[in-house]
Short mmCIF file of C-alpha atoms in Angstrom, two decimals:
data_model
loop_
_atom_site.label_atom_id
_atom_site.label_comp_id
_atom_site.label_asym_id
_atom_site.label_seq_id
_atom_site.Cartn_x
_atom_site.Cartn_y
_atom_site.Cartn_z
CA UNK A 24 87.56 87.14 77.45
CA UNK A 25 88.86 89.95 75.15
CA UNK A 26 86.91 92.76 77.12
CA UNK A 27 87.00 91.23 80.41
CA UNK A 28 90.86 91.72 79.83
CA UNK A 29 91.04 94.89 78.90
CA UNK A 30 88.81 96.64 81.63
CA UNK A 31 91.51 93.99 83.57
CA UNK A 32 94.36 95.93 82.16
CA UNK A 33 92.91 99.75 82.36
CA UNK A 34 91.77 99.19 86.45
CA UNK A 35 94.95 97.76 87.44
CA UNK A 36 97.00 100.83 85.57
CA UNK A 37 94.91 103.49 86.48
CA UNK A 38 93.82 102.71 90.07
CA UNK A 39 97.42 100.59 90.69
CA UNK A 40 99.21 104.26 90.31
CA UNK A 41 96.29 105.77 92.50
CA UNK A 42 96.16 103.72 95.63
CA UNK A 43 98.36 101.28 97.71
CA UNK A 44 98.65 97.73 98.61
CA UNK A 45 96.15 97.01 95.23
CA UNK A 46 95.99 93.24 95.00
CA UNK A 47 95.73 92.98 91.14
CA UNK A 48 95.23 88.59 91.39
CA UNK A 49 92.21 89.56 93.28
CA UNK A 50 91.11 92.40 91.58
CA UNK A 51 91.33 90.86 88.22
CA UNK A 52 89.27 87.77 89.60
CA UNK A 53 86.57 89.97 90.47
CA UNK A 54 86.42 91.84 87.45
CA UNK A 55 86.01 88.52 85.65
CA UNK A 56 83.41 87.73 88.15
CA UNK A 57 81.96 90.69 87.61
CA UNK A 58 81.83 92.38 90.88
CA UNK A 59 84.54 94.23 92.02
CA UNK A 60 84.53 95.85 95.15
CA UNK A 61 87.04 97.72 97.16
CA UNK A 62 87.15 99.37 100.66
CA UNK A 63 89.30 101.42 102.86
CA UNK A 64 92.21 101.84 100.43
CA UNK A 65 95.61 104.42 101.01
CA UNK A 66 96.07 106.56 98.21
CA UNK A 67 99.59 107.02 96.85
CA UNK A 68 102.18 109.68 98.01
CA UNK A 69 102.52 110.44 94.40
CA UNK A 70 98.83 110.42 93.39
CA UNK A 71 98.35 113.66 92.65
CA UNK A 72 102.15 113.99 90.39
CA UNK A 73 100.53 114.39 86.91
CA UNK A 74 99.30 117.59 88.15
CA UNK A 75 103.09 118.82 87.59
CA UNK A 76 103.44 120.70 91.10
CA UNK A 77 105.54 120.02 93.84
CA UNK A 78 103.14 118.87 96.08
CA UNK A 79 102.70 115.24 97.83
CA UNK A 80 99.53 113.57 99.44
CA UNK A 81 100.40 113.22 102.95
CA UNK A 82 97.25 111.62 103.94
CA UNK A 83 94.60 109.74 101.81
CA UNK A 84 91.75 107.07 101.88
CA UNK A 85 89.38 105.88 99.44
CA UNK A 86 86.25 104.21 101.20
CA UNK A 87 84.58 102.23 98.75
CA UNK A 88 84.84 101.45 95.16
CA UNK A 89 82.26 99.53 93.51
CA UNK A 90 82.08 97.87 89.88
CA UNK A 91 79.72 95.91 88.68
CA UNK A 92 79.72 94.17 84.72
CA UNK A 93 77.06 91.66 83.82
CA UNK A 94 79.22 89.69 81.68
CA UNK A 95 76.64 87.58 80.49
CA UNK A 96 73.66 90.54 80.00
CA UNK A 97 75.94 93.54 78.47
CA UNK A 98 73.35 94.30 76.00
CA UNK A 99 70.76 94.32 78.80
CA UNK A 100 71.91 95.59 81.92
CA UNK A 101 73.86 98.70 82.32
CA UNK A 102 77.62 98.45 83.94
CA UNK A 103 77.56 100.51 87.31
CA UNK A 104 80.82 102.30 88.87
CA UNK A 105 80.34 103.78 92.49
CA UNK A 106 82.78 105.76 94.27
CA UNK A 107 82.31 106.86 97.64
CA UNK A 108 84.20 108.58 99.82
CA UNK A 109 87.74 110.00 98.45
CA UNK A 110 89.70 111.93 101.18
CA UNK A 111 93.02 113.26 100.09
CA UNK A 112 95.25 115.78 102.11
CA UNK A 113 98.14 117.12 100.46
CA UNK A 114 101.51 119.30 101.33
CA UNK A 115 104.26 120.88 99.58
CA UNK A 116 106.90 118.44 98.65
CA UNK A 117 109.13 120.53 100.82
CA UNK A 118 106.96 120.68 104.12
CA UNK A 119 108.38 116.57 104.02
CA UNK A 120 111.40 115.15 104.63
CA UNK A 121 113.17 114.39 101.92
CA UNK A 122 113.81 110.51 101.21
CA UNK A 123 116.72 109.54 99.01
CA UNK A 124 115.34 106.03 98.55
CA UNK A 125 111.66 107.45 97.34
CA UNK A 126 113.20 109.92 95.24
CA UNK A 127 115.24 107.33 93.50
CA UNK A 128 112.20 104.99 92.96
CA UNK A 129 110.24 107.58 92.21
CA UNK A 130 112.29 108.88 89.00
CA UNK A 131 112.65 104.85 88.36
CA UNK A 132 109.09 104.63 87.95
CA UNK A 133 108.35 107.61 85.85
CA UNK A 134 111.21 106.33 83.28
CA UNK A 135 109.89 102.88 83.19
CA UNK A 136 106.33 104.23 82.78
CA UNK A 137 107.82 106.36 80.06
CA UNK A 138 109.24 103.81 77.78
CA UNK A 139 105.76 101.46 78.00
CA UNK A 140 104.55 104.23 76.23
CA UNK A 141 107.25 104.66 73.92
CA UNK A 142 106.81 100.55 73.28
CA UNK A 143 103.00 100.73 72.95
CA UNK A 144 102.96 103.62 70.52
CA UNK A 145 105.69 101.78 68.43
CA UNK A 146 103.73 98.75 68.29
CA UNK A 147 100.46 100.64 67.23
CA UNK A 148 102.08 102.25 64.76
CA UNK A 149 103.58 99.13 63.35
CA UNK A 150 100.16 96.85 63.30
CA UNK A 151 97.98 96.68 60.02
CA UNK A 152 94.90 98.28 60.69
CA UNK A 153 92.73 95.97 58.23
CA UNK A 154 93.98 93.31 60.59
CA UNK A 155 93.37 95.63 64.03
CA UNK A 156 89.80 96.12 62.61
CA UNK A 157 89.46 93.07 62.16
CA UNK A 158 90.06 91.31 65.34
CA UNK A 159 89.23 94.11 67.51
CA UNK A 160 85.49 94.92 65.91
CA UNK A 161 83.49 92.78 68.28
CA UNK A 162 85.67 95.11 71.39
CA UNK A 163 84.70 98.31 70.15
CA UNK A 164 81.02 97.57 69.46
CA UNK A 165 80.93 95.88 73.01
CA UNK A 166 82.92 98.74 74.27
CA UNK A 167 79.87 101.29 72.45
CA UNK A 168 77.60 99.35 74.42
CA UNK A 169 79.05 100.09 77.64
CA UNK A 170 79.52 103.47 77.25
CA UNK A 171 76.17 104.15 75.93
CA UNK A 172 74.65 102.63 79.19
CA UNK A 173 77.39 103.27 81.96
CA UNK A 174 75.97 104.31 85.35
CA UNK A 175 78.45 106.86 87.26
CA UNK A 176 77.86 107.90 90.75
CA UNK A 177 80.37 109.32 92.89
CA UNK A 178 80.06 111.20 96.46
CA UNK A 179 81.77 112.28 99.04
CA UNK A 180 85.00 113.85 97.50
CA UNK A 181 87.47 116.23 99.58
CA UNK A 182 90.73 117.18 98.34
CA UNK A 183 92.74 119.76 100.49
CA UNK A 184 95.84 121.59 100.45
CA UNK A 185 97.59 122.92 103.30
CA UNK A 186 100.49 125.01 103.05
CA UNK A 187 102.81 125.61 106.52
CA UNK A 188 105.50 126.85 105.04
CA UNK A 189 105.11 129.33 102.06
CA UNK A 190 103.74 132.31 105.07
CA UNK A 191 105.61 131.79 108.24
CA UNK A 192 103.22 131.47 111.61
CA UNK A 193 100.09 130.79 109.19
CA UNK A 194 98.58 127.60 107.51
CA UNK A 195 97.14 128.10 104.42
CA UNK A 196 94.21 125.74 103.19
CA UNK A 197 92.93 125.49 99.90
CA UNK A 198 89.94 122.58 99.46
CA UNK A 199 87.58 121.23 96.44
CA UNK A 200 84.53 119.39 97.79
CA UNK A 201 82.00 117.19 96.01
CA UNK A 202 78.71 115.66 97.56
CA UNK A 203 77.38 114.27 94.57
CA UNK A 204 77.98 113.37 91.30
CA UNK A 205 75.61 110.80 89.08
CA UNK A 206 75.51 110.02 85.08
CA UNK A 207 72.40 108.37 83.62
CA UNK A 208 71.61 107.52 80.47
CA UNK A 209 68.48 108.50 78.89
CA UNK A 210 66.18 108.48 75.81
CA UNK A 211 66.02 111.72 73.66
CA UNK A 212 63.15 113.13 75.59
CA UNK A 213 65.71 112.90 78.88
CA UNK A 214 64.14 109.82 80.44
CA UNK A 215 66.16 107.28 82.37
CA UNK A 216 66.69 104.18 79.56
CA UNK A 217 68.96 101.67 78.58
CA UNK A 218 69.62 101.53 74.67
CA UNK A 219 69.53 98.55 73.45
CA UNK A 220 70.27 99.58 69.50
CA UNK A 221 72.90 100.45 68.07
CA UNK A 222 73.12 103.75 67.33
CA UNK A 223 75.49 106.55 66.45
CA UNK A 224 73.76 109.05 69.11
CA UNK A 225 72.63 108.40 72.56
CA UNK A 226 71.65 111.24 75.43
CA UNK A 227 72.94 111.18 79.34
CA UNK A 228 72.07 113.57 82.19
CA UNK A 229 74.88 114.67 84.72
CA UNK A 230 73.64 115.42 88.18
CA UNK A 231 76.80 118.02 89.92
CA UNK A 232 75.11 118.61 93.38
CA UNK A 233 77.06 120.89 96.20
CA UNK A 234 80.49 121.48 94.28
CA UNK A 235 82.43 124.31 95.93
CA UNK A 236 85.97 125.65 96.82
CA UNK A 237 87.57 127.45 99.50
CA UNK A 238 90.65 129.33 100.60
CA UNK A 239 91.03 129.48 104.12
CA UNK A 240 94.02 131.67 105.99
CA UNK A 241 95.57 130.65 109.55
CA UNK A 242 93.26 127.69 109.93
CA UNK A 243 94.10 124.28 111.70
CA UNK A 244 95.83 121.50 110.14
CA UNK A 245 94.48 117.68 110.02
CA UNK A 246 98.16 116.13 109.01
CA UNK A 247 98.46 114.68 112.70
CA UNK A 248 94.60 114.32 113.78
CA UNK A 249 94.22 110.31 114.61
CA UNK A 250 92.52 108.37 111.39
CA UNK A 251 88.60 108.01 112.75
CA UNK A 252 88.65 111.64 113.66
CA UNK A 253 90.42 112.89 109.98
CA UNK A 254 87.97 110.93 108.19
CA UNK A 255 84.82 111.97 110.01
CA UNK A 256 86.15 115.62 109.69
CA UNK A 257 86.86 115.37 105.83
CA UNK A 258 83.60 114.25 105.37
CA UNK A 259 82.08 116.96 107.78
CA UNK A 260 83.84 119.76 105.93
CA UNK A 261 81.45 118.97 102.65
CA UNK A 262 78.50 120.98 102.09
CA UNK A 263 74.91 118.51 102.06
CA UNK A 264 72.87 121.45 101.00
CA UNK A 265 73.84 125.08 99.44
CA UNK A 266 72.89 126.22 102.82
CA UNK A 267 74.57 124.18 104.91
CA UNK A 268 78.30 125.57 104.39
CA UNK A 269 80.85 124.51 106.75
CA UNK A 270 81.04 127.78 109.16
CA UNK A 271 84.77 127.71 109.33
CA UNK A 272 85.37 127.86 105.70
CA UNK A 273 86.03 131.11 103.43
CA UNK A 274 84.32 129.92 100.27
CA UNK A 275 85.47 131.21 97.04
CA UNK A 276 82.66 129.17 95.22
CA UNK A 277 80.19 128.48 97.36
CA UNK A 278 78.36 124.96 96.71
CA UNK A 279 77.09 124.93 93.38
CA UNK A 280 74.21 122.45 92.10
CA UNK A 281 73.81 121.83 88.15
CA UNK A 282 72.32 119.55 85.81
CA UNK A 283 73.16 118.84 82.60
CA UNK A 284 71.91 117.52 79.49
CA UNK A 285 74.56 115.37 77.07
CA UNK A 286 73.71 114.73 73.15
CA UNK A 287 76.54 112.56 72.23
CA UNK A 288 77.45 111.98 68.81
CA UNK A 289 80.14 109.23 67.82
CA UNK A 290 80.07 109.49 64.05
CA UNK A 291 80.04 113.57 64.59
CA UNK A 292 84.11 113.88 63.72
CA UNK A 293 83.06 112.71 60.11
CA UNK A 294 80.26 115.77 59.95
CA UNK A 295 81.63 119.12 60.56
CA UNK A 296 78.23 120.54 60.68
CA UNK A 297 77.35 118.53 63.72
CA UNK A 298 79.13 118.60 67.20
CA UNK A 299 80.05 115.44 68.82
CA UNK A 300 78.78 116.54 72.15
CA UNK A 301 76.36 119.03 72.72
CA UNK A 302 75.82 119.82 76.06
CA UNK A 303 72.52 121.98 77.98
CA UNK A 304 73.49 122.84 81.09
CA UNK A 305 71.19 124.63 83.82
CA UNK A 306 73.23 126.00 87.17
CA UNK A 307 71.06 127.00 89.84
CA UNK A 308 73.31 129.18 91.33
CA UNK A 309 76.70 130.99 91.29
CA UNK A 310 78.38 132.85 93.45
CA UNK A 311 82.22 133.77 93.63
CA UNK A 312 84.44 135.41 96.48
CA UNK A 313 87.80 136.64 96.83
CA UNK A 314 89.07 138.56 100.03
CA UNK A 315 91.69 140.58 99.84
CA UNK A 316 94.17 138.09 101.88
CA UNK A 317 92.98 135.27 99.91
CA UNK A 318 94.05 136.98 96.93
CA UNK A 319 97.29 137.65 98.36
CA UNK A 320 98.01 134.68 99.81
CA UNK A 321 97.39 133.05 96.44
CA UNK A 322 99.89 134.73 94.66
CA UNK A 323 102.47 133.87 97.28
CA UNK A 324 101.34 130.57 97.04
CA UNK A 325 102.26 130.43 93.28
CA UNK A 326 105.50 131.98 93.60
CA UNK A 327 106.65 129.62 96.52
CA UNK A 328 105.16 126.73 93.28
CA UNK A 329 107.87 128.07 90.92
CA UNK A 330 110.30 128.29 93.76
CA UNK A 331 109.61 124.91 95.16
CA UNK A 332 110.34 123.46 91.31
CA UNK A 333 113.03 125.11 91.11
CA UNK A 334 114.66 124.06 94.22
CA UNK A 335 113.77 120.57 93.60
CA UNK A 336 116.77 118.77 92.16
CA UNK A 337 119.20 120.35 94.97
CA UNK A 338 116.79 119.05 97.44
CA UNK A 339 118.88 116.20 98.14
CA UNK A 340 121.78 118.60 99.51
CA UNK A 341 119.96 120.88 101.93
CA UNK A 342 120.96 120.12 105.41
CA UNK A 343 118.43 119.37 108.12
CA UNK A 344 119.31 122.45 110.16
CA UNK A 345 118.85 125.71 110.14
CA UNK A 346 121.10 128.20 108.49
CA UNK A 347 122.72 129.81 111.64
CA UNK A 348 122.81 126.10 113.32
CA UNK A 349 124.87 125.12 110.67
CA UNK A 350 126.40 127.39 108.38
CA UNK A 351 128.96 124.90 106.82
CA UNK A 352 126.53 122.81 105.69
CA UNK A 353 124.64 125.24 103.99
CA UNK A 354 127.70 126.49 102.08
CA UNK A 355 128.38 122.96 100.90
CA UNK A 356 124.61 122.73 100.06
CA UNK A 357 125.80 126.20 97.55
CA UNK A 358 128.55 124.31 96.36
CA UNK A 359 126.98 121.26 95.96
CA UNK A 360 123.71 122.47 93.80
CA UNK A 361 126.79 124.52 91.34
CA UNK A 362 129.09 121.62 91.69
CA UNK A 363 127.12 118.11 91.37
CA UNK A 364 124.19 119.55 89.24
CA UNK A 365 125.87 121.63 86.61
CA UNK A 366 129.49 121.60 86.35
CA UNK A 367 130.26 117.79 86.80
CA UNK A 368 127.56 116.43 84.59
CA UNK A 369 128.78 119.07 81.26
CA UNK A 370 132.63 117.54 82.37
CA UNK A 371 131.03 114.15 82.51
CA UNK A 372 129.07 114.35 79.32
CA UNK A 373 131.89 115.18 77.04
CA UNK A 374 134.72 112.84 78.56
CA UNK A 375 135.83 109.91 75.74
CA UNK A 376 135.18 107.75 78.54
CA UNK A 377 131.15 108.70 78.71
CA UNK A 378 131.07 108.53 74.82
CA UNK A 379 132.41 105.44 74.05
CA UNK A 380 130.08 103.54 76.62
CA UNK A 381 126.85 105.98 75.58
CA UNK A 382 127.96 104.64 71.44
CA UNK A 383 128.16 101.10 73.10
CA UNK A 384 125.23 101.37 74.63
CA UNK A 385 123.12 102.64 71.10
CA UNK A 386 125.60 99.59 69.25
CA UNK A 387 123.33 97.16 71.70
CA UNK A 388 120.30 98.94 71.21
CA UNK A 389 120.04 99.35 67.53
CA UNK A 390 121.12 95.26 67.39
CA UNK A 391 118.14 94.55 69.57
CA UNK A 392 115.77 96.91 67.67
CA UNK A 393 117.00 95.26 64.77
CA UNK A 394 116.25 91.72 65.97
CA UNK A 395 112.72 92.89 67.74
CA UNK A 396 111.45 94.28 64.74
CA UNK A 397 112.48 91.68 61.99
CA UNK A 398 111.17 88.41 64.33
#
């Protein structure tokens, strides 16, 4: 039950921050019956935050996630992860309105997700690695085995950003697509295998069919087309075959196929004169565009980025209306961003009153650190 709880642990992190309304009772019983599998899923506002932009999904939907782990035949049978269908639409943060009570949760979660980490690394540091070796030696060498044999295939992937604000009267749209993408694992003469032994090396091939990227200026939005029609059009947008490009599209890679070919070395960081991966690739075809208003477009875009996270903590003071609808609250909005953000926390911060609760406050900590550590 030792790996069953990890993978356990690792899905219901990972895809819990990813998409909504995740039902981790259910998804940890089928991951312990070994068959998970998950349809028509929301993907988080905040999805795409360890970017470090200011930008927010506005729409997104995951069709189908499939996993499937032969408990009992792990040294026979290969584990198999299938993604389908991963349509994400994102926006500026400030092209939303801003929401006090998601902003507050928001920073909530980050901290809290902060100091798990700041636990976890304390107690790794702190554990006896003869003992970690130990009991965790059957994990890793189970682990091995499923990464030696792990089927990937994913397909279907759009992710677009559309910008209404940054060029007034024009929507800019920026888009990755993927049809395809498949890993196999093979022998060392690239044949489709399952390795059964235990060795230091093993060989997968990675199948990238009809990647490509585009940069389109004063096209249509799909923030308010109804949910049957935004789907079907996501998936309608990705290139099937290089020449089947979406017509509407300016492309500034159009869709590229490749194949590659993955030597894969674990015991390689101990040999410096052999690499840990070594990796033959073969890409049919490139080719790269840039327009002239693409370019420019793009470096507007990035300036409005450094702008936008700027702007970001005085969000919460901008009034609703325009600037000659409402020019008082605009001036408080100046006064505000000075007042609220700078001047009264450096007041705050060196009052006796803030100290002597902030040395209270360490008092309790250091007591509890002190009792954690010793028990």
């Amino acid at each position: 039950m030792v790996f069953e709880s990890i993978v356990a642990e690792l899905l219901n992190k990972y895809l819990g921050s990813f998409v909504e309304s995740l039902d981790s009772s259910q998804l940890n019983l089928g991951i312990f019956g070994g068959t998970v599998q998950l349809e028509n899923l929301a993907i988080r506002e905040e999805a795409l935050v360890e970017l470090g932009l200011p930008i927010l999904v506005k729409r997104g939907h995951l069709r189908k996630l499939d996993l499937k782990i032969p408990w009992k035949n792990l040294y026979r049978d290969p584990v198999e992860v299938s993604i389908d269908g991963v349509y994400v639409l994102a926006q500026p943060t400030h092209a939303t309105k801003y929401d006090a009570k998601k902003d507050e949760e928001s920073k909530r979660k980050k901290k809290t997700e902060e100091l798990k980490e700041i636990e976890e690394a304390q107690r790794n540091a702190l554990e006896d690695k003869a003992k970690k070796q130990e009991k965790d030696g059957f994990a890793v060498k189970l682990a091995m085995q499923v990464v030696r044999n792990v089927q990937v295939s994913i397909t279907d992937i759009h992710i677009r950003y559309e910008d209404p604000i940054t060029i007034p009267g024009k929507l800019l749209s920026y888009g990755v697509t993927l049809e395809k993408l498949a890993v196999q694992t093979t022998d060392r003469n690239w044949n489709p295998t399952f390795v059964t032994e235990e060795s230091s090396k093993f060989w997968k091939i990675v199948d990238l069919s009809c990647l490509s990227a585009y940069c389109d200026i004063d096209g249509e939005s799909l923030v308010d087309v109804s949910t049957e029609k935004w789907e079907r059009a996501f998936s309608a947008m990705i290139p099937r075959r290089r020449d089947n490009v979406h017509p509407a599209h300016q492309y500034l890679i159009s869709p590229i196929s490749a194949e590659a070919h993955l030597a894969i070395d674990k015991n390689a960081p101990s040999d410096p004169n052999s690499p840990q991966v070594d990796v033959s690739m073969n890409i049919h075809q490139v080719a790269l565009a840039v327009g002239k208003d693409q370019f420019h477009s793009s470096l507007v875009v990035v300036e409005q980025f450094d702008r936008m996270a700027t702007n970001l903590p005085y969000r919460k003071y901008k009034p609703p209306a325009a600037l000659k609808a409402d020019r008082r609250g605009w001036w408080n909005y100046a006064i505000n961003s000075v007042l609220k953000e700078d001047v009264e926390p450096r007041l705050r911060q060196w009052s006796w009153a803030n100290i002597k609760k902030h040395r209270s406050v360490l008092v309790r900590l250091q007591a509890s650190l002190i009792i954690y550590y010793t028990l």
